[in-house]
Short mmCIF file of C-alpha atoms in Angstrom, two decimals:
data_model
loop_
_atom_site.label_atom_id
_atom_site.label_comp_id
_atom_site.label_asym_id
_atom_site.label_seq_id
_atom_site.Cartn_x
_atom_site.Cartn_y
_atom_site.Cartn_z
CA UNK A 8 -19.04 8.29 4.62
CA UNK A 9 -16.30 8.49 2.00
CA UNK A 10 -14.26 11.65 1.91
CA UNK A 11 -12.32 12.94 -1.06
CA UNK A 12 -8.58 12.81 -0.43
CA UNK A 13 -5.37 14.12 -1.96
CA UNK A 14 -3.06 11.11 -1.63
CA UNK A 15 0.71 10.98 -1.89
CA UNK A 16 2.50 7.61 -1.94
CA UNK A 17 6.27 7.32 -1.54
CA UNK A 18 7.73 3.85 -1.88
CA UNK A 19 11.37 2.99 -1.27
CA UNK A 20 12.89 -0.34 -2.21
CA UNK A 21 16.32 -1.68 -1.43
CA UNK A 22 17.80 -4.64 -3.35
CA UNK A 23 21.20 -5.30 -1.78
CA UNK A 24 23.21 -2.17 -2.56
CA UNK A 25 20.67 -0.86 -5.11
CA UNK A 26 17.98 1.59 -4.05
CA UNK A 27 14.85 2.76 -5.86
CA UNK A 28 12.14 5.29 -5.00
CA UNK A 29 8.74 5.89 -6.56
CA UNK A 30 6.31 8.71 -5.86
CA UNK A 31 2.65 9.10 -6.82
CA UNK A 32 0.30 11.99 -6.07
CA UNK A 33 -3.36 11.47 -6.95
CA UNK A 34 -6.97 12.09 -5.91
CA UNK A 35 -8.88 9.26 -4.26
CA UNK A 36 -11.17 8.56 -1.32
CA UNK A 37 -10.76 7.85 2.39
CA UNK A 38 -13.16 5.74 4.44
CA UNK A 39 -13.16 4.78 8.11
CA UNK A 40 -14.92 1.58 9.20
CA UNK A 41 -15.24 0.03 12.66
CA UNK A 42 -11.92 -1.81 12.33
CA UNK A 43 -9.87 -0.15 9.56
CA UNK A 44 -9.00 2.89 7.49
CA UNK A 45 -9.33 2.54 3.70
CA UNK A 46 -7.81 4.61 0.89
CA UNK A 47 -8.90 4.03 -2.72
CA UNK A 48 -7.16 5.53 -5.74
CA UNK A 49 -6.23 4.84 -9.36
CA UNK A 50 -2.71 4.39 -10.68
CA UNK A 51 -1.49 4.52 -14.26
CA UNK A 52 -0.04 1.25 -15.46
CA UNK A 53 2.90 0.94 -17.82
CA UNK A 54 0.45 0.42 -20.69
CA UNK A 55 -0.82 3.86 -21.77
CA UNK A 56 -4.39 4.55 -20.69
CA UNK A 57 -4.64 1.40 -18.55
CA UNK A 58 -5.66 2.09 -14.98
CA UNK A 59 -5.01 0.07 -11.85
CA UNK A 60 -7.57 0.45 -9.06
CA UNK A 61 -5.77 0.36 -5.73
CA UNK A 62 -7.32 -0.21 -2.30
CA UNK A 63 -5.09 0.24 0.76
CA UNK A 64 -6.53 -0.86 4.11
CA UNK A 65 -4.82 -0.56 7.48
CA UNK A 66 -6.30 -2.08 10.61
CA UNK A 67 -6.94 0.29 13.49
CA UNK A 68 -4.81 -1.95 15.75
CA UNK A 69 -1.89 -1.34 13.32
CA UNK A 70 -1.27 -5.08 12.89
CA UNK A 71 -2.33 -5.58 9.25
CA UNK A 72 -2.13 -3.75 5.92
CA UNK A 73 -3.87 -5.05 2.79
CA UNK A 74 -2.83 -3.67 -0.58
CA UNK A 75 -5.18 -4.79 -3.36
CA UNK A 76 -4.54 -3.81 -6.97
CA UNK A 77 -7.17 -4.52 -9.63
CA UNK A 78 -6.53 -4.30 -13.35
CA UNK A 79 -4.61 -6.26 -15.97
CA UNK A 80 -2.18 -7.52 -13.31
CA UNK A 81 -4.18 -7.67 -10.09
CA UNK A 82 -2.58 -8.61 -6.79
CA UNK A 83 -3.26 -8.75 -3.08
CA UNK A 84 -0.46 -8.17 -0.58
CA UNK A 85 -1.25 -8.91 3.05
CA UNK A 86 1.31 -7.36 5.35
CA UNK A 87 1.06 -8.42 9.00
CA UNK A 88 3.46 -7.19 11.64
CA UNK A 89 6.04 -9.89 12.54
CA UNK A 90 4.42 -12.47 10.26
CA UNK A 91 5.20 -13.91 6.80
CA UNK A 92 2.38 -14.34 4.27
CA UNK A 93 2.55 -15.85 0.80
CA UNK A 94 1.05 -14.14 -2.22
CA UNK A 95 0.85 -14.77 -5.94
CA UNK A 96 2.15 -11.88 -8.00
CA UNK A 97 1.11 -12.03 -11.66
CA UNK A 98 3.57 -11.17 -14.44
CA UNK A 99 3.32 -11.46 -18.23
CA UNK A 100 5.36 -14.66 -17.91
CA UNK A 101 3.28 -16.32 -15.16
CA UNK A 102 2.70 -15.98 -11.43
CA UNK A 103 5.50 -15.65 -8.91
CA UNK A 104 4.98 -16.95 -5.36
CA UNK A 105 6.43 -14.39 -2.95
CA UNK A 106 6.76 -14.23 0.81
CA UNK A 107 5.81 -10.93 2.44
CA UNK A 108 7.22 -10.35 5.94
CA UNK A 109 5.64 -7.37 7.72
CA UNK A 110 7.73 -5.23 9.99
CA UNK A 111 6.59 -1.78 11.15
CA UNK A 112 2.99 -0.55 10.66
CA UNK A 113 1.87 2.89 11.89
CA UNK A 114 -0.99 5.31 11.26
CA UNK A 115 -1.40 8.86 12.53
CA UNK A 116 -4.58 10.74 11.70
CA UNK A 117 -6.50 13.91 12.38
CA UNK A 118 -9.82 15.23 11.12
CA UNK A 119 -8.04 16.76 8.10
CA UNK A 120 -5.85 13.83 7.02
CA UNK A 121 -3.12 11.52 8.14
CA UNK A 122 -0.16 9.34 7.35
CA UNK A 123 0.40 5.57 7.00
CA UNK A 124 3.88 4.06 7.27
CA UNK A 125 4.63 0.40 6.76
CA UNK A 126 7.75 -1.64 6.10
CA UNK A 127 8.04 -5.15 4.72
CA UNK A 128 10.48 -7.56 3.13
CA UNK A 129 9.79 -9.59 0.00
CA UNK A 130 11.37 -12.99 -0.51
CA UNK A 131 11.30 -15.31 -3.50
CA UNK A 132 12.13 -18.98 -2.84
CA UNK A 133 13.10 -18.00 0.71
CA UNK A 134 15.78 -15.47 -0.35
CA UNK A 135 15.18 -11.79 0.46
CA UNK A 136 14.68 -9.96 -2.83
CA UNK A 137 13.84 -6.49 -1.49
CA UNK A 138 13.29 -4.43 1.64
CA UNK A 139 10.44 -1.96 1.26
CA UNK A 140 9.23 1.18 3.03
CA UNK A 141 5.97 2.89 2.14
CA UNK A 142 4.70 6.26 3.35
CA UNK A 143 1.21 7.36 2.37
CA UNK A 144 -0.02 10.83 3.32
CA UNK A 145 -3.54 12.09 2.68
CA UNK A 146 -5.47 15.34 3.07
CA UNK A 147 -9.24 15.13 3.34
CA UNK A 148 -12.15 17.04 1.84
CA UNK A 149 -15.74 15.90 2.48
CA UNK A 150 -17.65 14.75 -0.62
CA UNK A 151 -20.92 16.58 -1.29
#
């Protein structure tokens, strides 16, 4: 059964000596299946009023994270620990083929919420373009 969740996402990116950090706090849902935990939430896009539906799944064995974004610029990132996956990332100027190398993946949970942490590197044409850390915390409330 889906549970309502207060979700906070903190993403940190490092591009050489440059660092960037984004934070999002929103309401979404949490679901537990036999093999994964799933958070669903909406994000605002850069275009006013346009929403991006985001689904974040982490496997219970902490080996795989899937980050699917649906909207004008949809994407699917598959992050597997110690493995490189390729993904197409759409832009207004065409798709970019990126490599995603998964590093650390962790999930701690309780009956009231939990926290996901995952780290990955992005490369374009084989050259590292950014190192990324994501922390997602959530607090649960059962839907009626």
